[in-house]
Short mmCIF file of C-alpha atoms and ligand atoms in Angstrom, two decimals:
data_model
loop_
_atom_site.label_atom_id
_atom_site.label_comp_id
_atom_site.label_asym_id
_atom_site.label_seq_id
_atom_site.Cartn_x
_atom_site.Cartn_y
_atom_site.Cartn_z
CA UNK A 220 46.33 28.51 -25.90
CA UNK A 221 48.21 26.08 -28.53
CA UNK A 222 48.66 23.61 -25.57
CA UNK A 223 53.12 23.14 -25.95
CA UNK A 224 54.91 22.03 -23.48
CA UNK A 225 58.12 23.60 -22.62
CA UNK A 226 60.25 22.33 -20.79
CA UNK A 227 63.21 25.30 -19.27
CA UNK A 228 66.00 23.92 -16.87
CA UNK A 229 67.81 26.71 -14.99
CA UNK A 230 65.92 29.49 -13.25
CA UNK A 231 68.42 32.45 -13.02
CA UNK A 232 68.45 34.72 -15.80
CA UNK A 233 67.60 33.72 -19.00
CA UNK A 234 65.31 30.65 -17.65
CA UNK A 235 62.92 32.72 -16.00
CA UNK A 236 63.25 35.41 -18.50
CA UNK A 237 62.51 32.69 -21.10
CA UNK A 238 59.42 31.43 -19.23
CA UNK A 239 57.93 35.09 -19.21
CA UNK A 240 57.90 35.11 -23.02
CA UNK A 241 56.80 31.90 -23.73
CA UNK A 242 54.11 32.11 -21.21
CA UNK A 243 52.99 35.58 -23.24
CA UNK A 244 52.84 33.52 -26.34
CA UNK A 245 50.44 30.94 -25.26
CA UNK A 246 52.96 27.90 -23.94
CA UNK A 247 52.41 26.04 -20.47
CA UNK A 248 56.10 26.54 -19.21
CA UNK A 249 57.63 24.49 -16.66
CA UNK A 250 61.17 25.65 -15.18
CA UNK A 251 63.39 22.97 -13.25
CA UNK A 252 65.57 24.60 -11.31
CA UNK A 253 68.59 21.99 -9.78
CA UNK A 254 69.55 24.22 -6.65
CA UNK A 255 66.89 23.82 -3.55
CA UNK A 256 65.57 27.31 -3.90
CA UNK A 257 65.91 30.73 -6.49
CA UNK A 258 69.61 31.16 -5.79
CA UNK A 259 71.24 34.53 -4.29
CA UNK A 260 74.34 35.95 -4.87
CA UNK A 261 76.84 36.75 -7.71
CA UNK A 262 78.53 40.33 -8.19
CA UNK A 263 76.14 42.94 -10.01
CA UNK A 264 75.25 42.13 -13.90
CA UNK A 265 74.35 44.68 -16.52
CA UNK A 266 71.96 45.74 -19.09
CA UNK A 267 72.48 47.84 -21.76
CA UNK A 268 70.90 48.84 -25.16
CA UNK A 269 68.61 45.88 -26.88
CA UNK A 270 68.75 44.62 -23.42
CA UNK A 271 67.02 47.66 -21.98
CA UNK A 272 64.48 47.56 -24.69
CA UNK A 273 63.89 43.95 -24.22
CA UNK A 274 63.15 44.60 -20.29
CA UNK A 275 60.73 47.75 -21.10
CA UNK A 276 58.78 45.56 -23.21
CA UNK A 277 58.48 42.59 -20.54
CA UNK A 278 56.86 45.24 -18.69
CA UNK A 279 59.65 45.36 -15.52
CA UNK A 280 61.41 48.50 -16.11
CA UNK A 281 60.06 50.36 -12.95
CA UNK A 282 60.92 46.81 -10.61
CA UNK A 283 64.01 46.71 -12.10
CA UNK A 284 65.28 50.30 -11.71
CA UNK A 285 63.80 50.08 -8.39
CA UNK A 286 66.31 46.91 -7.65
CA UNK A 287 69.42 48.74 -9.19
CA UNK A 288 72.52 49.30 -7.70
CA UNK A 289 72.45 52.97 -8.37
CA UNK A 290 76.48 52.65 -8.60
CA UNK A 291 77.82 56.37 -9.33
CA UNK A 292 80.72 54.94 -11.19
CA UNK A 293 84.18 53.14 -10.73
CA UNK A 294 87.57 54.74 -9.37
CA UNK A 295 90.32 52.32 -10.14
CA UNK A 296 93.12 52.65 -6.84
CA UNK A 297 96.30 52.76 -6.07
CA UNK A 298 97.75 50.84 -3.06
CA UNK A 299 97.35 53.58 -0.74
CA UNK A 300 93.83 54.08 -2.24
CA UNK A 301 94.52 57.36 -4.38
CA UNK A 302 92.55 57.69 -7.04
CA UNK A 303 93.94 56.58 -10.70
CA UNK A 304 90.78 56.80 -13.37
CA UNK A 305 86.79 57.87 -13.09
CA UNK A 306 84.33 55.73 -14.77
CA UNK A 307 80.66 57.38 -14.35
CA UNK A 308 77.79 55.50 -14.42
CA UNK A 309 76.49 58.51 -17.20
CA UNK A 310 78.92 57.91 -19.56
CA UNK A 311 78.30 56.65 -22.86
CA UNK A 312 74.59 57.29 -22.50
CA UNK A 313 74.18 54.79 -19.50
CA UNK A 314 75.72 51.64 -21.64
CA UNK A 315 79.07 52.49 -20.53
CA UNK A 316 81.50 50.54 -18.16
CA UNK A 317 79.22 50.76 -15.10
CA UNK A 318 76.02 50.73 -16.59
CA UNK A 319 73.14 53.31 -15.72
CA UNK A 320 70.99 49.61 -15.07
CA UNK A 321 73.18 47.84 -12.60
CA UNK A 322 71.23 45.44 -10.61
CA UNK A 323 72.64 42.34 -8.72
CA UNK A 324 72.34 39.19 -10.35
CA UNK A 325 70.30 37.44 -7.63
CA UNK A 326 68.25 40.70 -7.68
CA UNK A 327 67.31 40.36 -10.73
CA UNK A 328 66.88 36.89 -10.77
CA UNK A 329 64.20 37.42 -8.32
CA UNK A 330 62.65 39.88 -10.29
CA UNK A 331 62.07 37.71 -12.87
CA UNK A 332 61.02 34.95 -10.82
CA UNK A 333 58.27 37.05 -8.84
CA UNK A 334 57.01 38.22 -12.44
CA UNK A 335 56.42 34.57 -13.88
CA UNK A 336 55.86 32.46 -10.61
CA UNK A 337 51.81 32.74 -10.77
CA UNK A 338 51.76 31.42 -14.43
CA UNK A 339 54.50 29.04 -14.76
CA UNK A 340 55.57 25.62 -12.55
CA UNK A 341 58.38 26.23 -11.51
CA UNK A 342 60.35 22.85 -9.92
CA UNK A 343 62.87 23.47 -7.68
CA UNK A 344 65.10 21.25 -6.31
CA UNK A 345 65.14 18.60 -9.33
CA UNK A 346 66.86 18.19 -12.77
CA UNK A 347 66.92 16.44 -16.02
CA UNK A 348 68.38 13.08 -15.70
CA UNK A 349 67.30 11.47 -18.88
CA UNK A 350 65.48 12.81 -21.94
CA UNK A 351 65.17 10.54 -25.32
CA UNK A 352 63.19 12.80 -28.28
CA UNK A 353 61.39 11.23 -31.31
CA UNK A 354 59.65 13.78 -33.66
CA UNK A 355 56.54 14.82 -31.95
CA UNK A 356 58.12 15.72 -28.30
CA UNK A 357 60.29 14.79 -25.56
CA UNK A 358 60.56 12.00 -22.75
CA UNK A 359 62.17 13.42 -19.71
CA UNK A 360 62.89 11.44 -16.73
CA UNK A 361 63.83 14.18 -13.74
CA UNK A 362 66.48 13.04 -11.18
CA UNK A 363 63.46 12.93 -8.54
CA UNK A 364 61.53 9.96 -10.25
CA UNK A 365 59.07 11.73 -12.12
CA UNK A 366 58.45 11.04 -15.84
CA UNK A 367 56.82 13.86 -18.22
CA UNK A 368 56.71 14.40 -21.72
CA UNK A 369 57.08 18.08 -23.72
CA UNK A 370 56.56 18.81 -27.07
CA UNK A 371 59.81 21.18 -26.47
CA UNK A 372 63.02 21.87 -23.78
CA UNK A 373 65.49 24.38 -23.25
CA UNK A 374 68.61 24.25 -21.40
CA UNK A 375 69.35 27.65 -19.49
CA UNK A 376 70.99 26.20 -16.73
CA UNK A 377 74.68 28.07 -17.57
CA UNK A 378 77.95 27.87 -18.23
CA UNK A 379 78.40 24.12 -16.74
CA UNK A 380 75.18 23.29 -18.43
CA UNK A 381 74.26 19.23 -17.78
CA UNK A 382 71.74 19.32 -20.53
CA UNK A 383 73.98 20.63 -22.96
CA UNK A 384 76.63 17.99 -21.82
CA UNK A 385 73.65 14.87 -22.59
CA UNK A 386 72.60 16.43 -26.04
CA UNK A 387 75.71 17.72 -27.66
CA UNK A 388 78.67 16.51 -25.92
CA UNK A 389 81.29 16.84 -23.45
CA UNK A 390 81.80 20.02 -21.83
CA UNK A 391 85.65 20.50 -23.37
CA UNK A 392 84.48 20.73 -26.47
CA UNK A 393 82.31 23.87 -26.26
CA UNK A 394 83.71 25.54 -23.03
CA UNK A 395 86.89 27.83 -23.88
CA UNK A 396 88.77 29.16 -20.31
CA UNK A 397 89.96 32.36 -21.00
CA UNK A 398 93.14 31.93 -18.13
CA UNK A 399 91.44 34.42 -15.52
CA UNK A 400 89.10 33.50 -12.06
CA UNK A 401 87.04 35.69 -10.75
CA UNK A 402 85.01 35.21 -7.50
CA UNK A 403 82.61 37.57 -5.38
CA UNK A 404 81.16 37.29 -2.12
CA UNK A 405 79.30 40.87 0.08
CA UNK A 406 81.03 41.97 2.96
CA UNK A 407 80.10 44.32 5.44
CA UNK A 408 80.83 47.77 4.50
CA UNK A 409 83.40 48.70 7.25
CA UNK A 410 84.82 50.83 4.31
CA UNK A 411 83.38 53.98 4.06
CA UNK A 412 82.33 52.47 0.86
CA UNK A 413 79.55 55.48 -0.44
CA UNK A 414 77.98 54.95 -4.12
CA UNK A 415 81.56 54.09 -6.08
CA UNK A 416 83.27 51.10 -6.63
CA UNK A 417 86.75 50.75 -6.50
CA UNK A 418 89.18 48.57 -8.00
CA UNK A 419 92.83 48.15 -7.41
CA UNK A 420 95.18 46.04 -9.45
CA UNK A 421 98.64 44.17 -9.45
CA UNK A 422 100.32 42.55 -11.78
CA UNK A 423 97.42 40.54 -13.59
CA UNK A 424 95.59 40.42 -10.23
CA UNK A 425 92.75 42.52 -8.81
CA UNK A 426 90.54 43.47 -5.77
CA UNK A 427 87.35 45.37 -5.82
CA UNK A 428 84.72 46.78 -3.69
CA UNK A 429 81.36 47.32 -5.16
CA UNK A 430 78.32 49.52 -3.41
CA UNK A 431 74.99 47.29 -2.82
CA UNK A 432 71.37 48.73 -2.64
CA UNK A 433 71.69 48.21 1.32
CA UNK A 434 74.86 50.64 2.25
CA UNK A 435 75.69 48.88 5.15
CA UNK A 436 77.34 45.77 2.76
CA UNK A 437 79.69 46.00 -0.08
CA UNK A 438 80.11 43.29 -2.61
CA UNK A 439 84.15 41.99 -2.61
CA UNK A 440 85.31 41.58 -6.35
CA UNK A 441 88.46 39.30 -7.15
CA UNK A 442 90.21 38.39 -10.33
CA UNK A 443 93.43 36.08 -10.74
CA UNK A 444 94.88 34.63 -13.36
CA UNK A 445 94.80 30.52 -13.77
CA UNK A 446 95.69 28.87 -16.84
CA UNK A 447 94.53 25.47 -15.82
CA UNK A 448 91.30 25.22 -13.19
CA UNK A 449 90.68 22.40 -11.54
CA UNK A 450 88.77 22.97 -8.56
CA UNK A 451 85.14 21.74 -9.22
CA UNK A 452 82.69 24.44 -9.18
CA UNK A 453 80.51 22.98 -6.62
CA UNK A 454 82.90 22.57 -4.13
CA UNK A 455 83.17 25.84 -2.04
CA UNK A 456 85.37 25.15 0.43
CA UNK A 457 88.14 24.20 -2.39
CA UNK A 458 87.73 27.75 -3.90
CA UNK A 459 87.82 29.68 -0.87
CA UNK A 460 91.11 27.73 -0.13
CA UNK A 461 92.18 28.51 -3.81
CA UNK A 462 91.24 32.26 -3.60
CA UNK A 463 93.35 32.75 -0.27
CA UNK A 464 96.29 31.20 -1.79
CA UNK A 465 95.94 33.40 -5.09
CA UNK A 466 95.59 36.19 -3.58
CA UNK A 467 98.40 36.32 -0.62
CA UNK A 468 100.41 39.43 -0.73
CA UNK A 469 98.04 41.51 -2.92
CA UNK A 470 97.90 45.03 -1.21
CA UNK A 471 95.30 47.44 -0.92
CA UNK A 472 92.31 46.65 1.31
CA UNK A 473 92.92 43.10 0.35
CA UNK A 474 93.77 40.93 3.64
CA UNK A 475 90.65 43.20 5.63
CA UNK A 476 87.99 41.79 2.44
CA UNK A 477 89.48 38.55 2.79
CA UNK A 478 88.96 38.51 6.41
CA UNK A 479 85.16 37.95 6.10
CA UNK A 480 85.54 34.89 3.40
CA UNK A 481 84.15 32.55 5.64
CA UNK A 482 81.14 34.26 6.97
CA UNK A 483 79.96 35.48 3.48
CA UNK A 484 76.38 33.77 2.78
CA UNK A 485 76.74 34.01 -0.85
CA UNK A 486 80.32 32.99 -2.36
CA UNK A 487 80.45 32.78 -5.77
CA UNK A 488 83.53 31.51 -7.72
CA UNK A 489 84.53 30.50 -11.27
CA UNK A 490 86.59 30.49 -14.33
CA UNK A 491 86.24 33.24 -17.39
CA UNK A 492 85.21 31.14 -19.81
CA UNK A 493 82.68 31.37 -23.08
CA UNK A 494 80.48 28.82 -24.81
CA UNK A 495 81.02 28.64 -28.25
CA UNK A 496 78.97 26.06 -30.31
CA UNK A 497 78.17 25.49 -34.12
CA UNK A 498 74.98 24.79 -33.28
CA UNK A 499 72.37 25.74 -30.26
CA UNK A 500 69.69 23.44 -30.76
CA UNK A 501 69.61 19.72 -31.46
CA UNK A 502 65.81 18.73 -33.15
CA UNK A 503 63.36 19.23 -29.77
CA UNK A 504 65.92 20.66 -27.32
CA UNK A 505 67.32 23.93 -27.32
CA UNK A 506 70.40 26.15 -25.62
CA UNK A 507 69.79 29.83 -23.91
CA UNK A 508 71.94 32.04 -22.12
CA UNK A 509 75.30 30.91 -20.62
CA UNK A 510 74.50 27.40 -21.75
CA UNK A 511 74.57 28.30 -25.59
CA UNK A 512 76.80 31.28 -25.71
CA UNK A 513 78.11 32.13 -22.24
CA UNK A 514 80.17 35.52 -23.46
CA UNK A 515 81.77 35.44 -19.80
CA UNK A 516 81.95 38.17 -17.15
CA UNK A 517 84.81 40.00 -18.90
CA UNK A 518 82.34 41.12 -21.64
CA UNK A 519 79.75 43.12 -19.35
CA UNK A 520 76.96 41.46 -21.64
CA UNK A 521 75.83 37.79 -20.29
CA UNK A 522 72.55 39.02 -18.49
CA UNK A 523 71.75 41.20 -21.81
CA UNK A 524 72.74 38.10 -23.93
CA UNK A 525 70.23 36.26 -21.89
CA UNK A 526 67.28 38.66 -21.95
CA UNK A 527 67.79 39.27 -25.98
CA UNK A 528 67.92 35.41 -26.56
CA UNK A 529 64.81 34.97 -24.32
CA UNK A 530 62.87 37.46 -25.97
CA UNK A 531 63.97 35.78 -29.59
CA UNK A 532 63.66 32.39 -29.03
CA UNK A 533 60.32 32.83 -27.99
CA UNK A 534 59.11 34.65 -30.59
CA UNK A 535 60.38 32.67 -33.32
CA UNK A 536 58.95 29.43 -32.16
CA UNK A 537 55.75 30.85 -31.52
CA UNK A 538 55.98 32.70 -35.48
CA UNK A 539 57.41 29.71 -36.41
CA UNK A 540 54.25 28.06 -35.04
CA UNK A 541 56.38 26.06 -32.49
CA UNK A 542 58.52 24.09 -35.43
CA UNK A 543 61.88 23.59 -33.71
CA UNK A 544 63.62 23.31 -36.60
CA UNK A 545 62.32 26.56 -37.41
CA UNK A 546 61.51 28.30 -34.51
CA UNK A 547 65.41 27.21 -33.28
CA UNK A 548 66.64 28.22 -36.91
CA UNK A 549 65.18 31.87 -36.54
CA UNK A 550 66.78 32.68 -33.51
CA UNK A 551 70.08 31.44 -34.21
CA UNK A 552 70.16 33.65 -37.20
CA UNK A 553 68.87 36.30 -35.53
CA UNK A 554 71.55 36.02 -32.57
CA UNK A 555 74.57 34.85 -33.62
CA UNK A 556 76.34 37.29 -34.97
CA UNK A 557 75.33 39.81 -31.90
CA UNK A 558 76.60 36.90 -29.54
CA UNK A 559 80.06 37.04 -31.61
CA UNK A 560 80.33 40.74 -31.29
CA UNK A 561 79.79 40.45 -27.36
CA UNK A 562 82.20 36.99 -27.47
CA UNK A 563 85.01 39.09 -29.25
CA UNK A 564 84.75 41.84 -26.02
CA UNK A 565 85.04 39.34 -22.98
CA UNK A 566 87.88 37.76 -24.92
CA UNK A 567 89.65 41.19 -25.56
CA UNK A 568 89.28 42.39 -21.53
CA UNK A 569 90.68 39.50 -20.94
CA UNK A 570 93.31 39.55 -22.78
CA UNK A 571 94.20 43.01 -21.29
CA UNK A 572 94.60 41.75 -17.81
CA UNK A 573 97.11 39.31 -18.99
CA UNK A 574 100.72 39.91 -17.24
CA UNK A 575 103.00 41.17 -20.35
CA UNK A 576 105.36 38.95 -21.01
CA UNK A 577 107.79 37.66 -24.46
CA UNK A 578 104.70 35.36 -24.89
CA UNK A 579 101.49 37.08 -23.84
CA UNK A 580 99.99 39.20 -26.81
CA UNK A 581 100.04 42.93 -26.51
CA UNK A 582 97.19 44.29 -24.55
CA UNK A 583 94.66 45.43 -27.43
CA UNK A 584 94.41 49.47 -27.90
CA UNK A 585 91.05 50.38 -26.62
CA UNK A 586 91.09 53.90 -28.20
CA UNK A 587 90.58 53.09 -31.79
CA UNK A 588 87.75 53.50 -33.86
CA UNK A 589 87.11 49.62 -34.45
CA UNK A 590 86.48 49.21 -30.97
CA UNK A 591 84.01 51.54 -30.84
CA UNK A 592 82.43 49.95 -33.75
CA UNK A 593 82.33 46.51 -31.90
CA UNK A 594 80.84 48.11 -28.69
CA UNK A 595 78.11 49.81 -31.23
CA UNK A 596 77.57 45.98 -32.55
CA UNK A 597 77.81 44.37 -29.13
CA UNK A 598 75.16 46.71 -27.60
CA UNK A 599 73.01 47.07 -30.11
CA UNK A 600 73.62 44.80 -33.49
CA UNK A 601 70.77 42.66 -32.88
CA UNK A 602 66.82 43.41 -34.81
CA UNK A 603 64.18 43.05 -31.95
CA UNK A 604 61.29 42.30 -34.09
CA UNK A 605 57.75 43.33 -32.49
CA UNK A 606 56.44 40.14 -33.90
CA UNK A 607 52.96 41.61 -35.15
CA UNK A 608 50.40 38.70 -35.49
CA UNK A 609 51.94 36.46 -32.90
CA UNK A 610 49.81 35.54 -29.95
CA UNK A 611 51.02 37.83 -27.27
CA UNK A 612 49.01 37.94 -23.73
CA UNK A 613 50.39 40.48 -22.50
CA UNK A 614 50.49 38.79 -19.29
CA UNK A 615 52.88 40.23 -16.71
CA UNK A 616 52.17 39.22 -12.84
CA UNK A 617 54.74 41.33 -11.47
CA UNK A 618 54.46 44.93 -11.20
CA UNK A 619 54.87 46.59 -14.49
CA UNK A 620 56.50 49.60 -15.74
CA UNK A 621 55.96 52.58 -16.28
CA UNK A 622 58.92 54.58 -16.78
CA UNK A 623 60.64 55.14 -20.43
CA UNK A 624 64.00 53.58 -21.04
CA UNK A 625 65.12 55.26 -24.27
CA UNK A 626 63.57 59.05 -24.05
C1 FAD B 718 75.02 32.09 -8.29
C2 FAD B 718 75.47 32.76 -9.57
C3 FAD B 718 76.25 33.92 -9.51
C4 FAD B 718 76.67 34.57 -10.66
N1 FAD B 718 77.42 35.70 -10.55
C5 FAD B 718 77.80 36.38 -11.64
C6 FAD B 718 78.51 37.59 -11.55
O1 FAD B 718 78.82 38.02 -10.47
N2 FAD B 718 78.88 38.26 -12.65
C7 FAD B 718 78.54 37.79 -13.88
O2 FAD B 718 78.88 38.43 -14.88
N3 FAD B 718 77.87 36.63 -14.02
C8 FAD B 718 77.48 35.93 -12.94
N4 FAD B 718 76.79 34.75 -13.07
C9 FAD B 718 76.45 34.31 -14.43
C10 FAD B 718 75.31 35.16 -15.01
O3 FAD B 718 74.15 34.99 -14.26
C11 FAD B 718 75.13 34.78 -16.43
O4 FAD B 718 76.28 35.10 -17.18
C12 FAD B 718 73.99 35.44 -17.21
O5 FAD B 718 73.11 36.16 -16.41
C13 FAD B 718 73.22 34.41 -18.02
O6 FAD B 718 72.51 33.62 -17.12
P1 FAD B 718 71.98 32.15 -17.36
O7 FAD B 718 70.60 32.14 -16.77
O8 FAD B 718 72.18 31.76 -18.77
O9 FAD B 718 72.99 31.22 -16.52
P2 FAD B 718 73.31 31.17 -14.95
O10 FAD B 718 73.09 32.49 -14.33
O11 FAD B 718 74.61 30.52 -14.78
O12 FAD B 718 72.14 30.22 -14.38
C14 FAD B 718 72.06 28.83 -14.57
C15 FAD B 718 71.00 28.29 -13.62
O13 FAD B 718 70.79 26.90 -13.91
C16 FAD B 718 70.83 26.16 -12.70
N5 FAD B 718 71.28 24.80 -13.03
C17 FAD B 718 72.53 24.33 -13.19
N6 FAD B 718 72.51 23.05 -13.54
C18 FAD B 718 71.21 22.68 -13.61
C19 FAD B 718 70.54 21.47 -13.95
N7 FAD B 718 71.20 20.37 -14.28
N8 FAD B 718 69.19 21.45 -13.92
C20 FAD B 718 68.47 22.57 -13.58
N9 FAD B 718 69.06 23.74 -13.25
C21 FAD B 718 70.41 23.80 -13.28
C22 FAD B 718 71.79 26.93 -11.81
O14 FAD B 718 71.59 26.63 -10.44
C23 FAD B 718 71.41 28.37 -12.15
O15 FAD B 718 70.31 28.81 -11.40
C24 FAD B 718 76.33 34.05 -11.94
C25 FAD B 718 75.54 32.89 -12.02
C26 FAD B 718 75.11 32.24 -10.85
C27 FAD B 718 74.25 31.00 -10.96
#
């Protein structure tokens, strides 16, 4: 064991994720996690190429296949519910639209956490209130009282992240809105829903219906344009008011999904918007995930950006033999330009649900070679090196895998 202390805040994705690595490479992780318990919800999240690989070798392919979706594909709708255009889940080798690993996020969050939760300490509950750094480690004071130092910490803890905000700056000046909303929330599936999800759109707006692993729900899927967003993100109440008023009049199934917004036990709402910073670390602290280069839900990639960045950051710091400078160094070399090519995607979907108008840019064309290209890059333009010579435990405490991703 080399005996660092990592600090992670954020236990979703890429915190836990984070912690598995680490914990493989001999560090004593702790994970502060703000909300009281691992949180649930959010609209399914996929993984795809690199990300795939990066799964496989944390060991949790079979518990995450066995968590997936198994979505068949997507019909987009008419108004009457005709169908329009077939996605398959098959297409593009499994790494297309609807990927072949589909899993919810709080599914996979929970994954994750029942993999790491016997060999890390994990806090939830608490955060980071204060945190001063000199060159051997970190002072954190956590909102509960308690004092601790690290020798390292890591901000996962997304796109509103309050450690980013302390180290680096205000949150304008790294968080770009892309002028879309989306929210989610399950439903029960009084809609003959079977393994397809369906989307129907009007002018800029959309509604969706997504299959779950248990049939008898269906995740509800909104989008809506908003240049300016002012509702806080912690305040539910103000969104479901916001989402009712954005989306009066839409047809479709719309008014029987919106029905059940106040009985759904796991709302989630919030702006399209990406992270883009010069910089991800600052000396001792370090950005993951959302936090550092949130690509937003329009790009398909923010879970894979996660798991990548996880598996990287790790393993530079520990080759690096846990020198920020050049343990954070590696991994921002090694990621950036793969974060770029997934950036470039979320901000291109979005742009294509924009209403047309004298002053909206054309929506891009899809079809040409140079967008194939960037999907290549996006899904898999980033080394995973196998980082020979580097401690590596092995240690998995979940179930592990035995099935083969890329046959
Ligand atoms: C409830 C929820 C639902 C989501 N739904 C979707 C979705 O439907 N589709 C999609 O594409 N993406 C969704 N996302 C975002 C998606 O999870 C990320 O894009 C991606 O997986 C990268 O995850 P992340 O771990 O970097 O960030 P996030 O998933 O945003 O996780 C950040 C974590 O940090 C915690 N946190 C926040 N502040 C603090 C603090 N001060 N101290 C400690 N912990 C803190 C949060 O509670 C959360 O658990 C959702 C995120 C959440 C939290």
């Amino acid at each position: 064991m080399s005996g660092i202390r990592v600090l992670v805040a954020g236990a979703s994705i890429a915190g836990p994720a984070l912690a598995h690595w680490l914990r493989r490479r001999g560090a004593e992780v702790t994970v502060v996690e703000r909300a009281a318990e691992l949180r649930p919800g959010g609209q399914a999240v996929d993984a795809r190429g690199v990300a795939k690989e990066v799964i496989r070798r944390m060991g949790l392919d079979a518990a995450v296949r066995a968590a997936r979706t198994e979505t068949a594909g997507a019909h987009t709708v008419d108004v009457d519910g005709n169908v329009l255009e077939t996605y398959r889940a098959d297409d593009d080798g499994g790494d297309g639209f609807i990927a072949e690993i589909e899993i919810l996020r709080g599914d996979l969050s929970r994954v994750l956490y029942d993999d790491t939760r016997d060999g890390v300490e994990y806090v939830f509950g608490d955060r980071i209130a204060k945190l001063t750094q000199d060159v051997d480690g970190v002072d954190v004071v956590f909102a509960g009282g308690d004092r601790r130092r690290f020798e390292l910490v890591v901000g996962a803890d997304g796109l509103h992240s309050a450690l980013r905000a302390m180290v680096f700056g205000p949150r304008e000046r790294f968080v770009r809105h892309l002028g879309h909303v989306l929210a989610f929330y399950s439903v029960p599936n009084e809609f003959g829903l079977d393994r397809w999800l369906l989307e129907y759109q009007e002018s800029g707006r959309s509604a969706g219906l997504r299959p779950i692993q248990d049939a008898t729900r269906a995740m509800a899927m909104f989008c809506f344009p908003a240049i300016e967003f002012e509702v806080d993100y912690r305040d539910v109440a103000a969104q479901k008011r916001l989402l009712r008023e954005r989306m009066a009049g839409l047809g479709w199934l719309t008014p029987r999904i919106l029905a059940h917004l106040d009985d759904s036990p796991d709302f989630y709402l919030d702006q399209v918007a990406q992270v883009v910073m010069e910089r991800w670390s600052s000396g001792r602290v370090g950005l993951l995930g959302d936090a550092a280069f949130s690509s937003s839900p329009m790009s398909g990639q923010g879970t894979g950006l996660a798991l990548v960045g996880a598996y990287l950051l790790a393993g530079e710091l520990a080759a690096a033999g846990w020198d920020p400078e050049a343990g954070f160094g590696g991994y921002e070399r090694r990621m950036r330009s793969f974060v770029e090519a997934n950036q470039e995607i979320g901000r291109l979907h979005a742009r294509s649900r924009d209403v047309p108008g004298p002053d909206v840019e054309p929506s891009p064309d899809f079809e040409g070679e140079w967008f194939t290209e960037l999907i290549e890059r996006a899904i898999h333009g980033v080394e995973l090196p196998d980082y020979a010579g580097v401690p590596d435990s092995g240690a998995t405490a979940g179930p592990r895998g035995t099935l083969s991703v890329n046959p």
